[in-house]
Amino acid sequence: MSEEPRADGKSATDASEKRDRKSSENVTEGSSRRSSASTSAAREKSASSSHEKPTSSSHEKSASSARERPKASSRSESGSQGATGKRISAVRAVKKAIEQFGTLTGRPPESVVGTRWKDDHWSVRLEVVESRRIPDSADLLAEYEVELDADGELMAYDRKDRYVRGRPSE
């Protein structure tokens, strides 16, 4: 069977080879996230053809090393930090104070005024809107001191100051 040249100067065989190549590229593009098994199989195939030792991917290394060593427990999984002598970070203490204060009072804090480690516990000062008014500059605000133990559990809270927004405190 003879090949007839096409208008663009290429034969029909060239066009079909190009089409086959494109369809295989499309399959590759459509499955950009290969499984580690197919990736390693492709690597082994290329390594065996060039007579080199196959190398494992970083994903395979991390997966195998995760199986070899026991998983270290994180702060969230370990539960109590006070018993081990460690305390939670200031950021975590503030987050826990906001969460627990809001749950207890039903008033979400508007801002964090300060935080401090005192002796054996965290002290976090929160600013809370006690009464919303129109205009906002007439809102009644209060500062609460929230005390958390070393684990981040709420021990106590007290209102320390009450004032109208926008007015200087005395």
mmCIF file of C-alpha atoms in Angstrom:
data_model
loop_
_atom_site.group_PDB
_atom_site.id
_atom_site.type_symbol
_atom_site.label_atom_id
_atom_site.label_comp_id
_atom_site.label_asym_id
_atom_site.label_seq_id
_atom_site.Cartn_x
_atom_site.Cartn_y
_atom_site.Cartn_z
ATOM 1 C CA MET A 1 0.000 0.000 0.000
ATOM 2 C CA SER A 2 1.528 3.292 -1.025
ATOM 3 C CA GLU A 3 1.325 6.421 1.091
ATOM 4 C CA GLU A 4 -0.160 9.483 -0.479
ATOM 5 C CA PRO A 5 1.381 12.786 0.510
ATOM 6 C CA ARG A 6 -1.047 15.153 2.172
ATOM 7 C CA ALA A 7 -1.435 18.854 1.499
ATOM 8 C CA ASP A 8 0.858 19.704 4.421
ATOM 9 C CA GLY A 9 3.621 17.505 3.010
ATOM 10 C CA LYS A 10 3.320 14.738 5.639
ATOM 11 C CA SER A 11 2.218 11.188 4.997
ATOM 12 C CA ALA A 12 -0.836 9.556 6.579
ATOM 13 C CA THR A 13 1.476 7.315 8.637
ATOM 14 C CA ASP A 14 3.178 10.353 10.172
ATOM 15 C CA ALA A 15 -0.216 11.792 11.079
ATOM 16 C CA SER A 16 -1.408 8.560 12.731
ATOM 17 C CA GLU A 17 1.846 8.244 14.710
ATOM 18 C CA LYS A 18 1.460 11.816 15.877
ATOM 19 C CA ARG A 19 -2.180 11.149 16.847
ATOM 20 C CA ASP A 20 -1.159 8.026 18.823
ATOM 21 C CA ARG A 21 1.557 10.003 20.605
ATOM 22 C CA LYS A 22 -0.939 12.764 21.478
ATOM 23 C CA SER A 23 -3.504 10.322 22.856
ATOM 24 C CA SER A 24 -0.885 8.753 25.134
ATOM 25 C CA GLU A 25 0.153 12.237 26.305
ATOM 26 C CA ASN A 26 -3.481 13.067 27.072
ATOM 27 C CA VAL A 27 -3.777 9.944 29.205
ATOM 28 C CA THR A 28 -0.673 11.006 31.125
ATOM 29 C CA GLU A 29 -1.978 14.557 31.585
ATOM 30 C CA GLY A 30 -5.370 13.318 32.761
ATOM 31 C CA SER A 31 -3.756 11.193 35.448
ATOM 32 C CA SER A 32 -1.136 13.610 36.711
ATOM 33 C CA ARG A 33 -1.176 12.034 40.173
ATOM 34 C CA ARG A 34 0.070 8.534 39.630
ATOM 35 C CA SER A 35 -0.033 5.996 42.389
ATOM 36 C CA SER A 36 3.297 5.160 43.961
ATOM 37 C CA ALA A 37 3.013 1.626 42.582
ATOM 38 C CA SER A 38 2.726 2.777 38.973
ATOM 39 C CA THR A 39 5.437 5.396 39.493
ATOM 40 C CA SER A 40 7.829 2.890 41.011
ATOM 41 C CA ALA A 41 6.997 0.353 38.282
ATOM 42 C CA ALA A 42 7.862 2.939 35.640
ATOM 43 C CA ARG A 43 11.112 3.757 37.450
ATOM 44 C CA GLU A 44 12.060 0.091 37.779
ATOM 45 C CA LYS A 45 11.365 -0.404 34.084
ATOM 46 C CA SER A 46 13.582 2.518 33.099
ATOM 47 C CA ALA A 47 16.241 1.510 35.633
ATOM 48 C CA SER A 48 16.346 -2.092 34.420
ATOM 49 C CA SER A 49 16.697 -0.959 30.829
ATOM 50 C CA SER A 50 19.696 1.213 31.744
ATOM 51 C CA HIS A 51 21.093 -1.402 34.196
ATOM 52 C CA GLU A 52 21.007 0.959 37.191
ATOM 53 C CA LYS A 53 19.826 0.264 40.694
ATOM 54 C CA PRO A 54 16.247 1.571 41.101
ATOM 55 C CA THR A 55 15.908 4.489 43.458
ATOM 56 C CA SER A 56 12.874 5.003 45.609
ATOM 57 C CA SER A 57 10.950 8.250 45.602
ATOM 58 C CA SER A 58 10.845 10.605 48.581
ATOM 59 C CA HIS A 59 7.192 9.616 49.073
ATOM 60 C CA GLU A 60 8.179 5.944 49.317
ATOM 61 C CA LYS A 61 11.021 6.769 51.719
ATOM 62 C CA SER A 62 8.760 8.742 54.039
ATOM 63 C CA ALA A 63 6.111 6.025 53.937
ATOM 64 C CA SER A 64 8.620 3.305 54.788
ATOM 65 C CA SER A 65 10.307 5.348 57.510
ATOM 66 C CA ALA A 66 6.894 6.080 59.023
ATOM 67 C CA ARG A 67 6.323 2.338 59.268
ATOM 68 C CA GLU A 68 9.728 1.702 60.823
ATOM 69 C CA ARG A 69 9.611 4.185 63.694
ATOM 70 C CA PRO A 70 6.759 4.616 66.163
ATOM 71 C CA LYS A 71 4.617 7.714 65.760
ATOM 72 C CA ALA A 72 5.428 10.478 68.229
ATOM 73 C CA SER A 73 2.395 11.851 70.016
ATOM 74 C CA SER A 74 1.494 15.470 69.402
ATOM 75 C CA ARG A 75 0.186 17.897 72.010
ATOM 76 C CA SER A 76 -3.396 17.442 70.869
ATOM 77 C CA GLU A 77 -3.136 13.654 71.193
ATOM 78 C CA SER A 78 -1.290 13.581 74.490
ATOM 79 C CA GLY A 79 -4.108 15.164 76.508
ATOM 80 C CA SER A 80 -2.552 16.446 79.724
ATOM 81 C CA GLN A 81 0.661 18.466 79.560
ATOM 82 C CA GLY A 82 0.687 19.611 83.197
ATOM 83 C CA ALA A 83 1.379 16.105 84.471
ATOM 84 C CA THR A 84 4.554 15.933 82.374
ATOM 85 C CA GLY A 85 5.797 19.319 83.555
ATOM 86 C CA LYS A 86 5.219 21.025 80.209
ATOM 87 C CA ARG A 87 2.865 23.906 79.608
ATOM 88 C CA ILE A 88 0.954 24.882 76.500
ATOM 89 C CA SER A 89 2.177 27.821 74.420
ATOM 90 C CA ALA A 90 0.825 31.356 74.844
ATOM 91 C CA VAL A 91 -0.931 31.168 71.472
ATOM 92 C CA ARG A 92 -2.655 27.924 72.430
ATOM 93 C CA ALA A 93 -3.570 29.366 75.839
ATOM 94 C CA VAL A 94 -5.216 32.390 74.211
ATOM 95 C CA LYS A 95 -7.158 30.190 71.781
ATOM 96 C CA LYS A 96 -8.366 27.958 74.600
ATOM 97 C CA ALA A 97 -9.301 30.976 76.753
ATOM 98 C CA ILE A 98 -11.381 32.466 73.923
ATOM 99 C CA GLU A 99 -13.092 29.150 73.215
ATOM 100 C CA GLN A 100 -13.879 28.273 76.830
ATOM 101 C CA PHE A 101 -14.898 31.798 77.881
ATOM 102 C CA GLY A 102 -17.260 32.084 74.909
ATOM 103 C CA THR A 103 -18.786 28.694 75.714
ATOM 104 C CA LEU A 104 -19.372 29.578 79.370
ATOM 105 C CA THR A 105 -20.696 33.112 78.965
ATOM 106 C CA GLY A 106 -22.266 33.013 75.516
ATOM 107 C CA ARG A 107 -20.333 36.192 74.660
ATOM 108 C CA PRO A 108 -17.533 35.884 72.147
ATOM 109 C CA PRO A 109 -14.499 38.013 73.076
ATOM 110 C CA GLU A 110 -13.870 40.959 70.776
ATOM 111 C CA SER A 111 -10.126 41.156 71.367
ATOM 112 C CA VAL A 112 -7.239 39.894 73.464
ATOM 113 C CA VAL A 113 -5.816 42.591 75.714
ATOM 114 C CA GLY A 114 -2.937 40.580 77.158
ATOM 115 C CA THR A 115 -1.573 37.237 78.280
ATOM 116 C CA ARG A 116 0.936 36.269 80.945
ATOM 117 C CA TRP A 117 2.324 33.168 82.642
ATOM 118 C CA LYS A 118 1.832 33.589 86.405
ATOM 119 C CA ASP A 119 3.445 31.068 88.762
ATOM 120 C CA ASP A 120 1.783 27.867 87.518
ATOM 121 C CA HIS A 121 -1.001 29.073 85.217
ATOM 122 C CA TRP A 122 -1.847 31.293 82.249
ATOM 123 C CA SER A 123 -3.673 34.587 82.734
ATOM 124 C CA VAL A 124 -5.411 35.950 79.627
ATOM 125 C CA ARG A 125 -7.253 39.297 79.503
ATOM 126 C CA LEU A 126 -10.126 39.463 77.041
ATOM 127 C CA GLU A 127 -12.236 42.416 75.914
ATOM 128 C CA VAL A 128 -15.928 41.578 75.572
ATOM 129 C CA VAL A 129 -18.942 43.581 74.377
ATOM 130 C CA GLU A 130 -21.453 43.399 77.215
ATOM 131 C CA SER A 131 -24.102 45.613 75.613
ATOM 132 C CA ARG A 132 -24.326 46.602 71.954
ATOM 133 C CA ARG A 133 -25.636 50.089 71.266
ATOM 134 C CA ILE A 134 -26.191 52.423 68.338
ATOM 135 C CA PRO A 135 -23.816 53.965 67.443
ATOM 136 C CA ASP A 136 -21.048 51.419 68.075
ATOM 137 C CA SER A 137 -19.064 54.051 69.960
ATOM 138 C CA ALA A 138 -21.657 53.757 72.750
ATOM 139 C CA ASP A 139 -21.135 49.980 73.251
ATOM 140 C CA LEU A 140 -20.544 48.857 76.816
ATOM 141 C CA LEU A 141 -17.301 46.833 77.019
ATOM 142 C CA ALA A 142 -15.678 44.827 79.784
ATOM 143 C CA GLU A 143 -12.250 43.299 80.373
ATOM 144 C CA TYR A 144 -12.193 39.815 81.822
ATOM 145 C CA GLU A 145 -9.212 37.980 83.251
ATOM 146 C CA VAL A 146 -9.337 34.292 82.385
ATOM 147 C CA GLU A 147 -7.049 31.877 84.250
ATOM 148 C CA LEU A 148 -6.016 28.600 82.668
ATOM 149 C CA ASP A 149 -3.968 25.777 84.165
ATOM 150 C CA ALA A 150 -0.813 24.479 82.451
ATOM 151 C CA ASP A 151 -2.983 22.164 80.309
ATOM 152 C CA GLY A 152 -5.144 25.037 79.060
ATOM 153 C CA GLU A 153 -8.236 24.188 81.087
ATOM 154 C CA LEU A 154 -10.196 27.150 82.451
ATOM 155 C CA MET A 155 -9.785 27.549 86.220
ATOM 156 C CA ALA A 156 -11.481 30.931 86.768
ATOM 157 C CA TYR A 157 -12.545 34.190 85.157
ATOM 158 C CA ASP A 158 -13.274 37.622 86.645
ATOM 159 C CA ARG A 159 -14.486 40.938 85.260
ATOM 160 C CA LYS A 160 -11.733 43.469 85.921
ATOM 161 C CA ASP A 161 -13.021 46.617 84.208
ATOM 162 C CA ARG A 162 -16.168 47.972 82.544
ATOM 163 C CA TYR A 163 -16.295 50.995 80.237
ATOM 164 C CA VAL A 164 -17.959 52.644 77.234
ATOM 165 C CA ARG A 165 -16.169 52.162 73.929
ATOM 166 C CA GLY A 166 -14.224 55.219 72.833
ATOM 167 C CA ARG A 167 -13.961 56.772 76.285
ATOM 168 C CA PRO A 168 -10.569 56.779 77.966
ATOM 169 C CA SER A 169 -10.312 54.704 81.140
ATOM 170 C CA GLU A 170 -9.562 56.538 84.365
#
